[in-house]
Amino acid sequence: MRLLGRPCRLKLDKNGEPLLIKVNDKWVKVKWIGKRWRIKECWWEEEREKEYFQIETEDGLICEISRDLKNGFSFIERVYD
């Protein structure tokens, strides 16, 4: 497992689940979503809510992505080897 925290772009379906992820300037289809969860961070400051997904893409990338629900920014948090 590698920790990244690298920004990425997502295209979501009507339920807010990722359909496509942009990796290395290429859109790749998400073929599997293993887990989905939300957390609230920084409750002592400006509270932030993030949604996390464990996914596998069509080209075999298995990773964990996060999406800030306030500003919409997304990140590849972890990549599984």
PDB file of N, CA, C and O in Angstrom:
ATOM      1  N   MET A   1       0.841  -1.169   0.000  1.00  0.00           N
ATOM      2  CA  MET A   1       0.000   0.000   0.000  1.00  0.00           C
ATOM      3  C   MET A   1       0.889   1.236   0.000  1.00  0.00           C
ATOM      4  O   MET A   1       1.870   1.304   0.717  1.00  0.00           O
ATOM      5  N   ARG A   2       0.513   2.209  -0.814  1.00  0.00           N
ATOM      6  CA  ARG A   2       1.222   3.482  -0.860  1.00  0.00           C
ATOM      7  C   ARG A   2       0.258   4.610  -0.529  1.00  0.00           C
ATOM      8  O   ARG A   2      -0.856   4.641  -1.046  1.00  0.00           O
ATOM      9  N   LEU A   3       0.678   5.537   0.320  1.00  0.00           N
ATOM     10  CA  LEU A   3      -0.117   6.717   0.631  1.00  0.00           C
ATOM     11  C   LEU A   3       0.228   7.805  -0.370  1.00  0.00           C
ATOM     12  O   LEU A   3       1.403   8.059  -0.628  1.00  0.00           O
ATOM     13  N   LEU A   4      -0.784   8.444  -0.951  1.00  0.00           N
ATOM     14  CA  LEU A   4      -0.515   9.450  -1.973  1.00  0.00           C
ATOM     15  C   LEU A   4      -1.030  10.835  -1.615  1.00  0.00           C
ATOM     16  O   LEU A   4      -0.268  11.778  -1.551  1.00  0.00           O
ATOM     17  N   GLY A   5      -2.335  11.002  -1.457  1.00  0.00           N
ATOM     18  CA  GLY A   5      -2.921  12.313  -1.269  1.00  0.00           C
ATOM     19  C   GLY A   5      -2.836  13.156  -2.523  1.00  0.00           C
ATOM     20  O   GLY A   5      -2.707  14.375  -2.470  1.00  0.00           O
ATOM     21  N   ARG A   6      -2.892  12.504  -3.692  1.00  0.00           N
ATOM     22  CA  ARG A   6      -2.757  13.189  -4.976  1.00  0.00           C
ATOM     23  C   ARG A   6      -4.136  13.606  -5.501  1.00  0.00           C
ATOM     24  O   ARG A   6      -5.064  12.794  -5.529  1.00  0.00           O
ATOM     25  N   PRO A   7      -4.296  14.862  -5.927  1.00  0.00           N
ATOM     26  CA  PRO A   7      -5.585  15.304  -6.464  1.00  0.00           C
ATOM     27  C   PRO A   7      -5.995  14.482  -7.687  1.00  0.00           C
ATOM     28  O   PRO A   7      -5.146  14.019  -8.459  1.00  0.00           O
ATOM     29  N   CYS A   8      -7.296  14.291  -7.837  1.00  0.00           N
ATOM     30  CA  CYS A   8      -7.825  13.596  -9.003  1.00  0.00           C
ATOM     31  C   CYS A   8      -9.171  14.216  -9.346  1.00  0.00           C
ATOM     32  O   CYS A   8      -9.712  15.020  -8.592  1.00  0.00           O
ATOM     33  N   ARG A   9      -9.706  13.836 -10.482  1.00  0.00           N
ATOM     34  CA  ARG A   9     -11.042  14.290 -10.882  1.00  0.00           C
ATOM     35  C   ARG A   9     -11.944  13.081 -10.986  1.00  0.00           C
ATOM     36  O   ARG A   9     -11.506  12.003 -11.384  1.00  0.00           O
ATOM     37  N   LEU A  10     -13.204  13.282 -10.620  1.00  0.00           N
ATOM     38  CA  LEU A  10     -14.196  12.212 -10.660  1.00  0.00           C
ATOM     39  C   LEU A  10     -15.410  12.648 -11.453  1.00  0.00           C
ATOM     40  O   LEU A  10     -15.785  13.815 -11.442  1.00  0.00           O
ATOM     41  N   LYS A  11     -16.037  11.699 -12.115  1.00  0.00           N
ATOM     42  CA  LYS A  11     -17.372  11.876 -12.674  1.00  0.00           C
ATOM     43  C   LYS A  11     -18.264  10.937 -11.890  1.00  0.00           C
ATOM     44  O   LYS A  11     -17.979   9.740 -11.790  1.00  0.00           O
ATOM     45  N   LEU A  12     -19.342  11.494 -11.322  1.00  0.00           N
ATOM     46  CA  LEU A  12     -20.205  10.744 -10.411  1.00  0.00           C
ATOM     47  C   LEU A  12     -21.545  10.427 -11.059  1.00  0.00           C
ATOM     48  O   LEU A  12     -22.016  11.158 -11.936  1.00  0.00           O
ATOM     49  N   ASP A  13     -22.186   9.353 -10.584  1.00  0.00           N
ATOM     50  CA  ASP A  13     -23.540   9.047 -11.026  1.00  0.00           C
ATOM     51  C   ASP A  13     -24.536   9.842 -10.187  1.00  0.00           C
ATOM     52  O   ASP A  13     -24.151  10.623  -9.313  1.00  0.00           O
ATOM     53  N   LYS A  14     -25.821   9.626 -10.402  1.00  0.00           N
ATOM     54  CA  LYS A  14     -26.850  10.396  -9.688  1.00  0.00           C
ATOM     55  C   LYS A  14     -26.872  10.109  -8.189  1.00  0.00           C
ATOM     56  O   LYS A  14     -27.401  10.883  -7.409  1.00  0.00           O
ATOM     57  N   ASN A  15     -26.276   8.983  -7.751  1.00  0.00           N
ATOM     58  CA  ASN A  15     -26.198   8.631  -6.329  1.00  0.00           C
ATOM     59  C   ASN A  15     -24.903   9.105  -5.681  1.00  0.00           C
ATOM     60  O   ASN A  15     -24.646   8.788  -4.517  1.00  0.00           O
ATOM     61  N   GLY A  16     -24.070   9.808  -6.440  1.00  0.00           N
ATOM     62  CA  GLY A  16     -22.813  10.315  -5.906  1.00  0.00           C
ATOM     63  C   GLY A  16     -21.684   9.302  -5.903  1.00  0.00           C
ATOM     64  O   GLY A  16     -20.660   9.529  -5.274  1.00  0.00           O
ATOM     65  N   GLU A  17     -21.858   8.187  -6.618  1.00  0.00           N
ATOM     66  CA  GLU A  17     -20.792   7.188  -6.706  1.00  0.00           C
ATOM     67  C   GLU A  17     -19.947   7.435  -7.957  1.00  0.00           C
ATOM     68  O   GLU A  17     -20.473   7.824  -8.997  1.00  0.00           O
ATOM     69  N   PRO A  18     -18.635   7.197  -7.844  1.00  0.00           N
ATOM     70  CA  PRO A  18     -17.762   7.454  -8.995  1.00  0.00           C
ATOM     71  C   PRO A  18     -18.004   6.493 -10.152  1.00  0.00           C
ATOM     72  O   PRO A  18     -18.067   5.278  -9.957  1.00  0.00           O
ATOM     73  N   LEU A  19     -18.157   7.063 -11.340  1.00  0.00           N
ATOM     74  CA  LEU A  19     -18.254   6.286 -12.577  1.00  0.00           C
ATOM     75  C   LEU A  19     -16.909   6.256 -13.293  1.00  0.00           C
ATOM     76  O   LEU A  19     -16.517   5.235 -13.845  1.00  0.00           O
ATOM     77  N   LEU A  20     -16.232   7.414 -13.276  1.00  0.00           N
ATOM     78  CA  LEU A  20     -14.944   7.581 -13.950  1.00  0.00           C
ATOM     79  C   LEU A  20     -14.001   8.333 -13.031  1.00  0.00           C
ATOM     80  O   LEU A  20     -14.424   9.189 -12.251  1.00  0.00           O
ATOM     81  N   ILE A  21     -12.712   8.014 -13.143  1.00  0.00           N
ATOM     82  CA  ILE A  21     -11.670   8.729 -12.409  1.00  0.00           C
ATOM     83  C   ILE A  21     -10.590   9.112 -13.411  1.00  0.00           C
ATOM     84  O   ILE A  21     -10.238   8.316 -14.289  1.00  0.00           O
ATOM     85  N   LYS A  22     -10.095  10.332 -13.286  1.00  0.00           N
ATOM     86  CA  LYS A  22      -9.034  10.783 -14.183  1.00  0.00           C
ATOM     87  C   LYS A  22      -7.689  10.501 -13.522  1.00  0.00           C
ATOM     88  O   LYS A  22      -7.368  11.057 -12.480  1.00  0.00           O
ATOM     89  N   VAL A  23      -6.920   9.606 -14.148  1.00  0.00           N
ATOM     90  CA  VAL A  23      -5.608   9.188 -13.651  1.00  0.00           C
ATOM     91  C   VAL A  23      -4.596   9.404 -14.764  1.00  0.00           C
ATOM     92  O   VAL A  23      -4.791   8.922 -15.884  1.00  0.00           O
ATOM     93  N   ASN A  24      -3.529  10.148 -14.460  1.00  0.00           N
ATOM     94  CA  ASN A  24      -2.484  10.431 -15.447  1.00  0.00           C
ATOM     95  C   ASN A  24      -3.068  10.988 -16.742  1.00  0.00           C
ATOM     96  O   ASN A  24      -2.768  10.514 -17.835  1.00  0.00           O
ATOM     97  N   ASP A  25      -3.956  11.980 -16.608  1.00  0.00           N
ATOM     98  CA  ASP A  25      -4.584  12.664 -17.745  1.00  0.00           C
ATOM     99  C   ASP A  25      -5.439  11.759 -18.626  1.00  0.00           C
ATOM    100  O   ASP A  25      -5.663  12.058 -19.792  1.00  0.00           O
ATOM    101  N   LYS A  26      -5.920  10.633 -18.063  1.00  0.00           N
ATOM    102  CA  LYS A  26      -6.755   9.700 -18.821  1.00  0.00           C
ATOM    103  C   LYS A  26      -7.963   9.309 -17.969  1.00  0.00           C
ATOM    104  O   LYS A  26      -7.811   8.939 -16.800  1.00  0.00           O
ATOM    105  N   TRP A  27      -9.160   9.404 -18.535  1.00  0.00           N
ATOM    106  CA  TRP A  27     -10.362   8.968 -17.834  1.00  0.00           C
ATOM    107  C   TRP A  27     -10.447   7.455 -17.868  1.00  0.00           C
ATOM    108  O   TRP A  27     -10.299   6.847 -18.932  1.00  0.00           O
ATOM    109  N   VAL A  28     -10.660   6.836 -16.695  1.00  0.00           N
ATOM    110  CA  VAL A  28     -10.734   5.376 -16.578  1.00  0.00           C
ATOM    111  C   VAL A  28     -12.051   5.026 -15.872  1.00  0.00           C
ATOM    112  O   VAL A  28     -12.421   5.661 -14.882  1.00  0.00           O
ATOM    113  N   LYS A  29     -12.719   4.002 -16.367  1.00  0.00           N
ATOM    114  CA  LYS A  29     -13.994   3.570 -15.796  1.00  0.00           C
ATOM    115  C   LYS A  29     -13.794   2.833 -14.472  1.00  0.00           C
ATOM    116  O   LYS A  29     -12.895   2.009 -14.342  1.00  0.00           O
ATOM    117  N   VAL A  30     -14.633   3.157 -13.478  1.00  0.00           N
ATOM    118  CA  VAL A  30     -14.635   2.444 -12.199  1.00  0.00           C
ATOM    119  C   VAL A  30     -15.479   1.191 -12.394  1.00  0.00           C
ATOM    120  O   VAL A  30     -16.646   1.278 -12.764  1.00  0.00           O
ATOM    121  N   LYS A  31     -14.876   0.018 -12.171  1.00  0.00           N
ATOM    122  CA  LYS A  31     -15.626  -1.225 -12.392  1.00  0.00           C
ATOM    123  C   LYS A  31     -16.172  -1.829 -11.102  1.00  0.00           C
ATOM    124  O   LYS A  31     -17.058  -2.682 -11.152  1.00  0.00           O
ATOM    125  N   TRP A  32     -15.657  -1.389  -9.949  1.00  0.00           N
ATOM    126  CA  TRP A  32     -16.064  -1.993  -8.678  1.00  0.00           C
ATOM    127  C   TRP A  32     -15.895  -0.987  -7.550  1.00  0.00           C
ATOM    128  O   TRP A  32     -14.907  -0.271  -7.506  1.00  0.00           O
ATOM    129  N   ILE A  33     -16.885  -0.899  -6.682  1.00  0.00           N
ATOM    130  CA  ILE A  33     -16.794  -0.091  -5.463  1.00  0.00           C
ATOM    131  C   ILE A  33     -16.928  -1.047  -4.295  1.00  0.00           C
ATOM    132  O   ILE A  33     -17.965  -1.697  -4.136  1.00  0.00           O
ATOM    133  N   GLY A  34     -15.867  -1.145  -3.503  1.00  0.00           N
ATOM    134  CA  GLY A  34     -15.856  -2.090  -2.393  1.00  0.00           C
ATOM    135  C   GLY A  34     -16.493  -1.551  -1.133  1.00  0.00           C
ATOM    136  O   GLY A  34     -17.321  -2.203  -0.517  1.00  0.00           O
ATOM    137  N   LYS A  35     -16.142  -0.335  -0.770  1.00  0.00           N
ATOM    138  CA  LYS A  35     -16.655   0.289   0.448  1.00  0.00           C
ATOM    139  C   LYS A  35     -16.943   1.752   0.161  1.00  0.00           C
ATOM    140  O   LYS A  35     -16.328   2.357  -0.708  1.00  0.00           O
ATOM    141  N   ARG A  36     -17.869   2.296   0.936  1.00  0.00           N
ATOM    142  CA  ARG A  36     -18.185   3.726   0.861  1.00  0.00           C
ATOM    143  C   ARG A  36     -18.495   4.180   2.284  1.00  0.00           C
ATOM    144  O   ARG A  36     -19.293   3.546   2.973  1.00  0.00           O
ATOM    145  N   TRP A  37     -17.837   5.258   2.736  1.00  0.00           N
ATOM    146  CA  TRP A  37     -18.098   5.761   4.076  1.00  0.00           C
ATOM    147  C   TRP A  37     -17.829   7.257   4.134  1.00  0.00           C
ATOM    148  O   TRP A  37     -17.161   7.813   3.282  1.00  0.00           O
ATOM    149  N   ARG A  38     -18.385   7.900   5.164  1.00  0.00           N
ATOM    150  CA  ARG A  38     -18.206   9.339   5.385  1.00  0.00           C
ATOM    151  C   ARG A  38     -17.611   9.585   6.764  1.00  0.00           C
ATOM    152  O   ARG A  38     -17.891   8.850   7.704  1.00  0.00           O
ATOM    153  N   ILE A  39     -16.810  10.642   6.842  1.00  0.00           N
ATOM    154  CA  ILE A  39     -16.274  11.067   8.134  1.00  0.00           C
ATOM    155  C   ILE A  39     -16.368  12.589   8.233  1.00  0.00           C
ATOM    156  O   ILE A  39     -16.390  13.289   7.216  1.00  0.00           O
ATOM    157  N   LYS A  40     -16.424  13.070   9.465  1.00  0.00           N
ATOM    158  CA  LYS A  40     -16.366  14.506   9.730  1.00  0.00           C
ATOM    159  C   LYS A  40     -15.025  14.789  10.371  1.00  0.00           C
ATOM    160  O   LYS A  40     -14.626  14.108  11.301  1.00  0.00           O
ATOM    161  N   GLU A  41     -14.336  15.806   9.858  1.00  0.00           N
ATOM    162  CA  GLU A  41     -13.011  16.174  10.348  1.00  0.00           C
ATOM    163  C   GLU A  41     -13.020  17.579  10.907  1.00  0.00           C
ATOM    164  O   GLU A  41     -13.870  18.392  10.564  1.00  0.00           O
ATOM    165  N   CYS A  42     -12.036  17.889  11.711  1.00  0.00           N
ATOM    166  CA  CYS A  42     -11.787  19.235  12.227  1.00  0.00           C
ATOM    167  C   CYS A  42     -13.019  19.813  12.903  1.00  0.00           C
ATOM    168  O   CYS A  42     -13.363  20.975  12.687  1.00  0.00           O
ATOM    169  N   TRP A  43     -13.672  19.056  13.740  1.00  0.00           N
ATOM    170  CA  TRP A  43     -14.867  19.545  14.427  1.00  0.00           C
ATOM    171  C   TRP A  43     -14.563  20.752  15.308  1.00  0.00           C
ATOM    172  O   TRP A  43     -15.440  21.537  15.599  1.00  0.00           O
ATOM    173  N   TRP A  44     -13.311  20.926  15.707  1.00  0.00           N
ATOM    174  CA  TRP A  44     -12.933  22.051  16.559  1.00  0.00           C
ATOM    175  C   TRP A  44     -12.691  23.322  15.752  1.00  0.00           C
ATOM    176  O   TRP A  44     -12.584  24.394  16.312  1.00  0.00           O
ATOM    177  N   GLU A  45     -12.582  23.209  14.444  1.00  0.00           N
ATOM    178  CA  GLU A  45     -12.405  24.360  13.556  1.00  0.00           C
ATOM    179  C   GLU A  45     -13.609  24.395  12.613  1.00  0.00           C
ATOM    180  O   GLU A  45     -14.720  24.185  13.037  1.00  0.00           O
ATOM    181  N   GLU A  46     -13.354  24.648  11.360  1.00  0.00           N
ATOM    182  CA  GLU A  46     -14.406  24.584  10.352  1.00  0.00           C
ATOM    183  C   GLU A  46     -14.627  23.114  10.005  1.00  0.00           C
ATOM    184  O   GLU A  46     -13.743  22.453   9.470  1.00  0.00           O
ATOM    185  N   GLU A  47     -15.787  22.619  10.350  1.00  0.00           N
ATOM    186  CA  GLU A  47     -16.051  21.194  10.141  1.00  0.00           C
ATOM    187  C   GLU A  47     -16.068  20.856   8.658  1.00  0.00           C
ATOM    188  O   GLU A  47     -16.586  21.584   7.836  1.00  0.00           O
ATOM    189  N   ARG A  48     -15.470  19.723   8.335  1.00  0.00           N
ATOM    190  CA  ARG A  48     -15.432  19.210   6.970  1.00  0.00           C
ATOM    191  C   ARG A  48     -15.965  17.806   6.954  1.00  0.00           C
ATOM    192  O   ARG A  48     -15.613  16.990   7.792  1.00  0.00           O
ATOM    193  N   GLU A  49     -16.774  17.524   5.958  1.00  0.00           N
ATOM    194  CA  GLU A  49     -17.265  16.160   5.786  1.00  0.00           C
ATOM    195  C   GLU A  49     -16.687  15.615   4.488  1.00  0.00           C
ATOM    196  O   GLU A  49     -16.756  16.263   3.442  1.00  0.00           O
ATOM    197  N   LYS A  50     -16.111  14.430   4.588  1.00  0.00           N
ATOM    198  CA  LYS A  50     -15.524  13.773   3.422  1.00  0.00           C
ATOM    199  C   LYS A  50     -16.167  12.418   3.216  1.00  0.00           C
ATOM    200  O   LYS A  50     -16.555  11.748   4.171  1.00  0.00           O
ATOM    201  N   GLU A  51     -16.227  12.042   1.955  1.00  0.00           N
ATOM    202  CA  GLU A  51     -16.735  10.727   1.596  1.00  0.00           C
ATOM    203  C   GLU A  51     -15.581   9.946   0.983  1.00  0.00           C
ATOM    204  O   GLU A  51     -14.812  10.491   0.188  1.00  0.00           O
ATOM    205  N   TYR A  52     -15.458   8.694   1.379  1.00  0.00           N
ATOM    206  CA  TYR A  52     -14.377   7.828   0.911  1.00  0.00           C
ATOM    207  C   TYR A  52     -14.957   6.640   0.148  1.00  0.00           C
ATOM    208  O   TYR A  52     -16.048   6.164   0.465  1.00  0.00           O
ATOM    209  N   PHE A  53     -14.184   6.178  -0.834  1.00  0.00           N
ATOM    210  CA  PHE A  53     -14.542   4.994  -1.612  1.00  0.00           C
ATOM    211  C   PHE A  53     -13.305   4.128  -1.783  1.00  0.00           C
ATOM    212  O   PHE A  53     -12.222   4.649  -2.051  1.00  0.00           O
ATOM    213  N   GLN A  54     -13.481   2.830  -1.673  1.00  0.00           N
ATOM    214  CA  GLN A  54     -12.458   1.878  -2.139  1.00  0.00           C
ATOM    215  C   GLN A  54     -12.953   1.416  -3.492  1.00  0.00           C
ATOM    216  O   GLN A  54     -14.088   0.933  -3.611  1.00  0.00           O
ATOM    217  N   ILE A  55     -12.101   1.565  -4.514  1.00  0.00           N
ATOM    218  CA  ILE A  55     -12.527   1.249  -5.869  1.00  0.00           C
ATOM    219  C   ILE A  55     -11.481   0.417  -6.607  1.00  0.00           C
ATOM    220  O   ILE A  55     -10.313   0.358  -6.206  1.00  0.00           O
ATOM    221  N   GLU A  56     -11.949  -0.188  -7.685  1.00  0.00           N
ATOM    222  CA  GLU A  56     -11.049  -0.801  -8.667  1.00  0.00           C
ATOM    223  C   GLU A  56     -11.459  -0.279 -10.024  1.00  0.00           C
ATOM    224  O   GLU A  56     -12.652  -0.224 -10.347  1.00  0.00           O
ATOM    225  N   THR A  57     -10.468   0.138 -10.812  1.00  0.00           N
ATOM    226  CA  THR A  57     -10.749   0.658 -12.142  1.00  0.00           C
ATOM    227  C   THR A  57     -10.650  -0.454 -13.177  1.00  0.00           C
ATOM    228  O   THR A  57     -10.120  -1.535 -12.903  1.00  0.00           O
ATOM    229  N   GLU A  58     -11.150  -0.146 -14.367  1.00  0.00           N
ATOM    230  CA  GLU A  58     -11.129  -1.102 -15.467  1.00  0.00           C
ATOM    231  C   GLU A  58      -9.719  -1.566 -15.821  1.00  0.00           C
ATOM    232  O   GLU A  58      -9.522  -2.692 -16.267  1.00  0.00           O
ATOM    233  N   ASP A  59      -8.717  -0.703 -15.604  1.00  0.00           N
ATOM    234  CA  ASP A  59      -7.342  -1.075 -15.940  1.00  0.00           C
ATOM    235  C   ASP A  59      -6.581  -1.678 -14.754  1.00  0.00           C
ATOM    236  O   ASP A  59      -5.367  -1.832 -14.805  1.00  0.00           O
ATOM    237  N   GLY A  60      -7.299  -2.022 -13.654  1.00  0.00           N
ATOM    238  CA  GLY A  60      -6.693  -2.772 -12.557  1.00  0.00           C
ATOM    239  C   GLY A  60      -6.186  -1.974 -11.373  1.00  0.00           C
ATOM    240  O   GLY A  60      -5.649  -2.548 -10.432  1.00  0.00           O
ATOM    241  N   LEU A  61      -6.332  -0.639 -11.378  1.00  0.00           N
ATOM    242  CA  LEU A  61      -5.904   0.165 -10.240  1.00  0.00           C
ATOM    243  C   LEU A  61      -6.875  -0.055  -9.079  1.00  0.00           C
ATOM    244  O   LEU A  61      -8.088   0.088  -9.237  1.00  0.00           O
ATOM    245  N   ILE A  62      -6.343  -0.427  -7.917  1.00  0.00           N
ATOM    246  CA  ILE A  62      -7.150  -0.578  -6.701  1.00  0.00           C
ATOM    247  C   ILE A  62      -6.693   0.506  -5.746  1.00  0.00           C
ATOM    248  O   ILE A  62      -5.510   0.581  -5.395  1.00  0.00           O
ATOM    249  N   CYS A  63      -7.640   1.380  -5.352  1.00  0.00           N
ATOM    250  CA  CYS A  63      -7.254   2.515  -4.536  1.00  0.00           C
ATOM    251  C   CYS A  63      -8.402   2.984  -3.649  1.00  0.00           C
ATOM    252  O   CYS A  63      -9.527   2.511  -3.757  1.00  0.00           O
ATOM    253  N   GLU A  64      -8.056   3.912  -2.768  1.00  0.00           N
ATOM    254  CA  GLU A  64      -9.025   4.572  -1.908  1.00  0.00           C
ATOM    255  C   GLU A  64      -9.038   6.039  -2.319  1.00  0.00           C
ATOM    256  O   GLU A  64      -7.984   6.659  -2.427  1.00  0.00           O
ATOM    257  N   ILE A  65     -10.218   6.565  -2.584  1.00  0.00           N
ATOM    258  CA  ILE A  65     -10.333   7.957  -2.966  1.00  0.00           C
ATOM    259  C   ILE A  65     -11.210   8.690  -1.958  1.00  0.00           C
ATOM    260  O   ILE A  65     -12.065   8.085  -1.313  1.00  0.00           O
ATOM    261  N   SER A  66     -10.971   9.993  -1.819  1.00  0.00           N
ATOM    262  CA  SER A  66     -11.795  10.818  -0.937  1.00  0.00           C
ATOM    263  C   SER A  66     -12.353  11.972  -1.738  1.00  0.00           C
ATOM    264  O   SER A  66     -11.777  12.403  -2.739  1.00  0.00           O
ATOM    265  N   ARG A  67     -13.505  12.470  -1.275  1.00  0.00           N
ATOM    266  CA  ARG A  67     -14.136  13.629  -1.907  1.00  0.00           C
ATOM    267  C   ARG A  67     -14.664  14.535  -0.814  1.00  0.00           C
ATOM    268  O   ARG A  67     -15.437  14.106   0.045  1.00  0.00           O
ATOM    269  N   ASP A  68     -14.206  15.788  -0.813  1.00  0.00           N
ATOM    270  CA  ASP A  68     -14.683  16.783   0.138  1.00  0.00           C
ATOM    271  C   ASP A  68     -16.089  17.185  -0.284  1.00  0.00           C
ATOM    272  O   ASP A  68     -16.299  17.660  -1.399  1.00  0.00           O
ATOM    273  N   LEU A  69     -17.069  16.984   0.589  1.00  0.00           N
ATOM    274  CA  LEU A  69     -18.454  17.239   0.228  1.00  0.00           C
ATOM    275  C   LEU A  69     -18.794  18.729   0.170  1.00  0.00           C
ATOM    276  O   LEU A  69     -19.789  19.107  -0.432  1.00  0.00           O
ATOM    277  N   LYS A  70     -17.945  19.573   0.756  1.00  0.00           N
ATOM    278  CA  LYS A  70     -18.198  21.015   0.721  1.00  0.00           C
ATOM    279  C   LYS A  70     -17.677  21.642  -0.570  1.00  0.00           C
ATOM    280  O   LYS A  70     -18.377  22.383  -1.228  1.00  0.00           O
ATOM    281  N   ASN A  71     -16.433  21.331  -0.926  1.00  0.00           N
ATOM    282  CA  ASN A  71     -15.840  21.976  -2.101  1.00  0.00           C
ATOM    283  C   ASN A  71     -15.723  21.058  -3.321  1.00  0.00           C
ATOM    284  O   ASN A  71     -15.362  21.516  -4.398  1.00  0.00           O
ATOM    285  N   GLY A  72     -15.983  19.765  -3.152  1.00  0.00           N
ATOM    286  CA  GLY A  72     -15.962  18.833  -4.278  1.00  0.00           C
ATOM    287  C   GLY A  72     -14.587  18.333  -4.685  1.00  0.00           C
ATOM    288  O   GLY A  72     -14.479  17.547  -5.622  1.00  0.00           O
ATOM    289  N   PHE A  73     -13.522  18.776  -4.006  1.00  0.00           N
ATOM    290  CA  PHE A  73     -12.180  18.313  -4.367  1.00  0.00           C
ATOM    291  C   PHE A  73     -12.031  16.829  -4.043  1.00  0.00           C
ATOM    292  O   PHE A  73     -12.504  16.359  -3.012  1.00  0.00           O
ATOM    293  N   SER A  74     -11.330  16.112  -4.924  1.00  0.00           N
ATOM    294  CA  SER A  74     -11.128  14.671  -4.758  1.00  0.00           C
ATOM    295  C   SER A  74      -9.648  14.350  -4.758  1.00  0.00           C
ATOM    296  O   SER A  74      -8.854  15.032  -5.403  1.00  0.00           O
ATOM    297  N   PHE A  75      -9.306  13.266  -4.040  1.00  0.00           N
ATOM    298  CA  PHE A  75      -7.916  12.841  -3.922  1.00  0.00           C
ATOM    299  C   PHE A  75      -7.819  11.324  -3.965  1.00  0.00           C
ATOM    300  O   PHE A  75      -8.695  10.628  -3.443  1.00  0.00           O
ATOM    301  N   ILE A  76      -6.738  10.834  -4.571  1.00  0.00           N
ATOM    302  CA  ILE A  76      -6.373   9.419  -4.432  1.00  0.00           C
ATOM    303  C   ILE A  76      -5.564   9.350  -3.150  1.00  0.00           C
ATOM    304  O   ILE A  76      -4.472   9.896  -3.070  1.00  0.00           O
ATOM    305  N   GLU A  77      -6.117   8.724  -2.132  1.00  0.00           N
ATOM    306  CA  GLU A  77      -5.475   8.678  -0.818  1.00  0.00           C
ATOM    307  C   GLU A  77      -4.491   7.522  -0.688  1.00  0.00           C
ATOM    308  O   GLU A  77      -3.409   7.692  -0.127  1.00  0.00           O
ATOM    309  N   ARG A  78      -4.875   6.359  -1.157  1.00  0.00           N
ATOM    310  CA  ARG A  78      -4.035   5.153  -1.037  1.00  0.00           C
ATOM    311  C   ARG A  78      -4.145   4.338  -2.317  1.00  0.00           C
ATOM    312  O   ARG A  78      -5.210   4.265  -2.907  1.00  0.00           O
ATOM    313  N   VAL A  79      -3.050   3.712  -2.678  1.00  0.00           N
ATOM    314  CA  VAL A  79      -3.036   2.769  -3.797  1.00  0.00           C
ATOM    315  C   VAL A  79      -2.583   1.431  -3.244  1.00  0.00           C
ATOM    316  O   VAL A  79      -1.580   1.353  -2.536  1.00  0.00           O
ATOM    317  N   TYR A  80      -3.346   0.391  -3.544  1.00  0.00           N
ATOM    318  CA  TYR A  80      -3.025  -0.956  -3.066  1.00  0.00           C
ATOM    319  C   TYR A  80      -2.252  -1.702  -4.133  1.00  0.00           C
ATOM    320  O   TYR A  80      -2.637  -1.714  -5.298  1.00  0.00           O
ATOM    321  N   ASP A  81      -1.145  -2.295  -3.721  1.00  0.00           N
ATOM    322  CA  ASP A  81      -0.289  -3.050  -4.658  1.00  0.00           C
ATOM    323  C   ASP A  81      -0.792  -4.463  -4.844  1.00  0.00           C
ATOM    324  O   ASP A  81      -1.444  -5.031  -4.055  1.00  0.00           O
TER     325      ASP A  81
END
